[in-house]
XYZ file of C-alpha atoms in Angstrom:
356
model
C 27.878 -1.306 -7.498
C 27.333 1.789 -6.129
C 30.406 3.558 -4.125
C 30.347 3.728 -0.408
C 29.443 6.985 1.071
C 26.968 9.928 0.799
C 25.674 11.275 -2.477
C 23.140 13.716 -3.855
C 20.364 12.410 -5.662
C 18.480 15.272 -7.996
C 16.031 13.142 -10.522
C 14.608 9.556 -11.158
C 17.199 6.332 -10.849
C 15.356 4.351 -13.501
C 16.047 0.938 -13.444
C 15.213 0.415 -17.081
C 17.156 2.988 -18.449
C 15.902 6.068 -20.034
C 13.097 5.403 -22.327
C 14.154 7.216 -25.344
C 16.929 4.503 -25.203
C 15.342 1.759 -23.763
C 11.351 2.080 -25.090
C 10.973 -1.828 -25.022
C 10.952 -3.920 -22.065
C 11.531 -3.861 -18.284
C 14.684 -4.473 -16.424
C 16.117 -7.999 -15.939
C 18.994 -9.289 -13.786
C 19.678 -5.941 -12.603
C 21.742 -5.044 -9.306
C 21.424 -2.021 -7.606
C 23.674 -2.419 -4.596
C 25.143 0.110 -2.355
C 28.635 0.104 -0.739
C 26.643 1.059 1.715
C 25.552 3.563 0.225
C 23.293 6.935 1.390
C 21.247 9.080 -1.118
C 19.809 12.107 -0.069
C 17.193 13.694 -2.634
C 17.757 17.606 -3.554
C 15.135 17.798 -6.455
C 11.922 18.531 -7.500
C 8.384 17.805 -5.808
C 6.393 14.408 -6.836
C 9.016 12.762 -8.175
C 9.761 8.797 -7.818
C 13.380 8.213 -6.450
C 13.792 4.668 -8.065
C 11.521 3.482 -11.018
C 11.079 -0.184 -11.439
C 8.611 -1.112 -14.407
C 7.831 -4.816 -14.906
C 11.242 -6.003 -13.353
C 12.465 -9.289 -13.257
C 14.831 -11.392 -10.733
C 16.379 -7.820 -10.099
C 18.211 -6.871 -6.394
C 17.927 -3.473 -4.784
C 20.016 -3.593 -1.644
C 22.419 -1.664 0.896
C 20.764 1.853 0.525
C 19.633 4.626 2.852
C 17.465 6.915 0.642
C 16.259 10.443 2.476
C 13.854 12.558 0.443
C 14.117 15.752 3.406
C 10.424 15.757 3.557
C 10.040 16.897 -0.337
C 6.037 16.822 -0.929
C 4.968 13.801 -3.230
C 8.002 11.949 -3.505
C 8.001 8.098 -3.658
C 11.045 6.017 -2.400
C 10.413 2.969 -4.570
C 7.648 2.490 -7.453
C 7.302 -0.732 -8.507
C 4.868 -1.301 -10.976
C 4.005 -2.704 -14.568
C 5.877 -1.460 -17.644
C 3.082 -0.326 -19.866
C 4.875 2.823 -20.910
C 7.474 0.371 -22.351
C 5.190 -2.271 -23.727
C 5.346 -4.757 -21.393
C 3.351 -6.179 -18.150
C 4.700 -8.643 -15.271
C 7.606 -8.536 -12.998
C 8.842 -11.501 -10.673
C 11.272 -12.754 -8.430
C 12.603 -9.765 -7.289
C 14.836 -8.907 -4.055
C 15.111 -6.079 -1.568
C 17.393 -6.296 0.981
C 18.947 -3.964 3.557
C 17.098 -0.941 2.870
C 16.378 2.408 4.892
C 13.587 4.979 3.716
C 12.785 7.860 5.359
C 11.467 11.543 4.905
C 8.604 11.097 2.045
C 5.539 10.488 1.022
C 5.076 6.627 -0.001
C 8.429 4.568 0.832
C 7.398 1.723 -1.512
C 4.550 1.659 -3.988
C 3.934 -1.517 -5.215
C 1.175 -2.356 -8.126
C -0.798 -0.390 -10.154
C -4.725 0.069 -11.292
C -4.570 -2.409 -14.044
C -3.504 -6.066 -12.764
C 0.328 -5.535 -13.399
C 1.158 -9.677 -12.301
C 3.687 -8.626 -10.222
C 4.535 -11.973 -8.060
C 7.058 -13.679 -5.756
C 9.073 -11.026 -4.449
C 10.830 -10.566 -1.361
C 11.566 -7.478 1.020
C 14.048 -8.272 3.787
C 15.483 -5.674 6.635
C 13.442 -2.665 5.395
C 12.996 0.164 7.522
C 10.895 2.731 6.852
C 10.122 6.316 8.722
C 8.726 9.441 8.702
C 6.176 8.991 5.564
C 2.891 9.325 4.954
C 2.130 5.687 3.729
C 5.489 3.486 4.444
C 4.099 0.836 2.139
C 1.277 0.856 -0.458
C -0.060 -2.523 -2.409
C -2.507 -1.941 -5.251
C -4.212 -4.101 -7.554
C -5.227 -7.361 -8.909
C -2.346 -10.047 -9.745
C -0.189 -8.643 -7.127
C 0.360 -11.263 -4.856
C 2.878 -13.698 -2.628
C 4.767 -10.636 -1.523
C 6.596 -11.506 1.163
C 7.991 -9.219 3.994
C 10.762 -10.130 6.474
C 11.939 -8.465 9.603
C 10.690 -4.865 8.586
C 10.212 -1.773 11.035
C 8.049 0.964 10.599
C 7.705 4.452 12.460
C 6.467 7.885 12.400
C 3.786 7.324 9.613
C 0.908 9.927 9.495
C -1.508 8.275 7.710
C -1.169 4.427 7.568
C 2.310 1.898 7.769
C 0.659 -0.632 5.369
C -2.054 0.443 3.130
C -3.710 -2.554 0.281
C -6.102 -1.166 -2.314
C -8.271 -3.278 -4.270
C -10.206 -2.505 -7.028
C -13.839 -3.184 -8.377
C -14.163 -2.810 -12.348
C -13.987 0.649 -13.198
C -15.184 2.741 -16.314
C -12.537 4.861 -17.831
C -14.318 8.128 -19.477
C -13.132 9.817 -22.290
C -13.246 13.055 -20.537
C -15.136 14.635 -17.876
C -18.344 15.374 -19.954
C -18.469 11.755 -20.833
C -21.672 11.171 -18.916
C -24.042 8.077 -19.486
C -27.818 8.376 -19.633
C -28.233 5.867 -16.902
C -25.659 7.757 -14.738
C -27.761 11.171 -15.013
C -31.019 9.199 -14.535
C -29.634 7.482 -11.108
C -28.121 10.590 -10.225
C -25.036 8.437 -8.855
C -21.512 7.775 -9.813
C -20.642 4.466 -10.930
C -16.731 3.647 -10.091
C -14.489 5.307 -12.626
C -10.683 4.692 -13.194
C -8.773 7.186 -10.374
C -5.427 7.284 -8.958
C -5.612 5.754 -5.494
C -3.093 8.384 -4.153
C -4.470 11.722 -5.368
C -7.668 10.531 -6.131
C -7.504 12.291 -9.765
C -9.819 10.586 -12.288
C -7.795 9.216 -15.157
C -9.405 9.367 -18.755
C -8.226 7.493 -21.562
C -5.746 9.829 -22.710
C -4.132 9.556 -19.208
C -3.907 5.392 -19.722
C -0.532 3.967 -21.791
C -1.707 2.564 -25.063
C -0.529 -1.242 -24.233
C -2.593 -0.745 -20.937
C -5.543 0.129 -22.886
C -5.096 -2.795 -25.179
C -3.895 -5.607 -22.834
C -5.335 -4.890 -19.451
C -9.016 -3.355 -20.053
C -12.106 -5.197 -21.526
C -15.204 -3.433 -23.148
C -18.682 -3.788 -21.896
C -21.873 -2.713 -23.178
C -23.849 0.207 -21.133
C -26.788 1.784 -22.221
C -26.288 0.413 -25.762
C -22.752 1.582 -26.110
C -19.477 -0.092 -26.059
C -17.556 1.209 -22.953
C -13.717 0.516 -21.744
C -13.158 -0.777 -17.930
C -10.586 -1.304 -16.007
C -10.865 -4.988 -14.089
C -11.240 -5.782 -10.644
C -9.078 -7.785 -7.870
C -7.087 -6.953 -4.980
C -3.602 -7.597 -3.735
C -2.091 -10.095 -0.828
C 0.999 -9.696 1.616
C 2.353 -11.483 4.031
C 4.898 -10.125 6.722
C 6.918 -12.132 9.177
C 8.477 -10.184 12.099
C 7.060 -6.775 11.851
C 7.475 -3.962 14.041
C 5.570 -1.132 13.838
C 5.028 2.684 16.407
C 3.059 5.647 16.116
C 2.284 8.063 18.176
C -1.060 8.957 16.096
C -4.148 7.535 16.911
C -5.635 8.609 13.732
C -3.425 6.206 11.925
C -3.588 2.590 10.943
C -0.888 0.141 10.957
C -2.810 -2.101 8.223
C -5.530 -0.436 6.134
C -7.153 -2.378 3.471
C -10.482 -1.876 1.374
C -10.072 -5.599 -0.249
C -6.463 -7.370 0.357
C -5.717 -9.809 2.354
C -3.170 -9.238 5.347
C -1.308 -12.089 7.053
C 1.060 -11.440 9.456
C 3.092 -13.588 11.621
C 4.848 -12.568 15.049
C 4.545 -8.697 15.141
C 4.826 -5.836 17.727
C 2.917 -2.582 17.887
C 3.412 0.319 19.829
C 2.082 3.308 20.478
C -1.416 4.785 19.676
C -2.343 3.376 16.029
C -5.288 1.148 15.144
C -3.959 -2.028 14.118
C -6.275 -3.662 11.409
C -8.802 -1.850 9.392
C -10.479 -3.676 6.941
C -13.183 -1.793 5.214
C -14.808 -3.803 2.450
C -18.142 -4.878 3.359
C -18.396 -8.015 0.886
C -19.244 -11.238 1.888
C -16.548 -13.975 2.936
C -13.384 -14.182 0.363
C -11.203 -17.068 -0.384
C -8.233 -14.805 0.630
C -8.234 -14.934 4.501
C -6.537 -12.603 7.057
C -4.566 -13.894 9.749
C -2.738 -12.412 12.486
C -0.479 -14.650 14.413
C 1.559 -14.318 17.548
C 0.614 -10.734 17.230
C 1.606 -8.219 20.261
C -0.292 -4.685 20.201
C 0.376 -2.623 22.987
C -2.031 -0.028 21.880
C -5.422 0.460 22.911
C -6.780 1.391 19.286
C -7.220 4.214 17.267
C -9.537 7.464 17.965
C -12.245 5.233 18.011
C -10.729 3.058 20.789
C -10.943 0.032 18.187
C -7.205 -2.203 17.581
C -9.359 -3.736 14.744
C -12.282 -2.378 13.016
C -13.603 -5.446 10.627
C -16.683 -4.460 8.029
C -15.903 -7.483 5.943
C -17.241 -11.128 5.947
C -13.919 -12.473 7.164
C -12.847 -14.731 7.790
C -10.224 -13.189 9.885
C -8.245 -15.927 11.997
C -6.272 -14.483 15.306
C -3.911 -16.929 16.732
C -1.964 -15.799 19.872
C -0.495 -12.691 21.002
C -2.179 -9.992 22.739
C -4.520 -7.102 21.948
C -5.568 -4.108 24.611
C -8.353 -2.451 22.807
C -11.291 -3.070 21.722
C -12.614 -5.605 17.930
C -15.541 -4.058 16.263
C -16.781 -6.624 13.487
C -19.348 -5.761 11.021
C -22.381 -7.358 10.443
C -21.993 -11.561 9.973
C -18.390 -10.984 10.053
C -16.622 -14.607 10.435
C -13.716 -14.390 13.076
C -11.901 -17.656 14.648
C -9.767 -16.843 17.712
C -7.207 -19.664 18.733
C -5.619 -18.557 22.009
C -5.300 -14.747 21.813
C -5.062 -12.924 25.195
C -7.623 -9.810 25.577
C -6.362 -7.124 27.981
C -8.474 -4.197 29.074
C -6.706 -1.114 29.093
C -7.553 1.260 31.876
C -5.015 3.855 31.092
C -5.682 6.489 27.970
C -3.691 6.120 24.331
C -0.015 7.174 25.084
C -0.065 9.410 21.761
C -1.666 12.796 20.510
C -4.358 14.180 22.439
C -7.361 15.102 20.202
C -8.948 18.603 19.968
C -12.224 17.555 21.283
C -11.179 15.573 24.292
C -12.527 16.930 27.562
C -9.076 17.502 29.831
C -11.231 18.708 32.959
C -12.317 15.073 32.995
C -8.800 13.411 31.793
C -7.524 11.113 34.675
């Protein structure tokens, strides 16, 4: 139990304890409860403020965390505990949290299929971030979000990152003959936030042994990280953005399911960039009211994959752009052509002389 009041946080709060004292295992049945409590971060850039490696049945609630726009700060990191020789993390509860002025509010998952399952996020308010919620990787499923408010983000409110199999190179000079011959770069293991390639020396020993596999390439055994995508479900979601270059949901493969939501401002609602055929996972937008004409291209939805995408009730005020052979099921959605321009930022290339 944290005392009520306002305090300064200068370093990472490790829910599993210092790794020097607790080198094995993740936190179990740990409750971090504010009184309520406000934590102002005053420390170096690039830090995680609350780190949760492979947690089970833990609770975090009644906290306000403000990072003062310190670059690269992550509010809560919920991940596999490979550095502590453990995987997984189930049955956690995050409740009554406010996260603001940071790079990423919540980052759930990692590149190695961490088996994070069945956690709930309730009454969450996230504002002034680059990405409010980032969900990454295979075996990150049944993440339930209830009564969530997101505003003032500069990239995406919710980003889902899926992966294909990626080769883990020993170093920058590790180039296979087929790569040189084809003059192309096959998928390699990279950090989904920084874009930096991760080499074998960057991968924790447990993850390398337990969460990767070997495949023969050009007659040589090569190490790969497996593929897969996360899935999330949102109930009662409110999002506002004034930046038409942003997206509420931005996913390259992960499944999005939304039940009762209101989106205001100028952001696009859903961008699904996967170009694969129909997936066993479905995307559902049910009772979604989007009073936005869409992003810079004027689309509230850009859906490249095979789907299926289910649209159930609700209303949209912009175009929906579909890919080749995309399957969409529409059940009672109202489409309203909006004649006024988007109520957000003005693009540099806009012809203001013809603006009416």
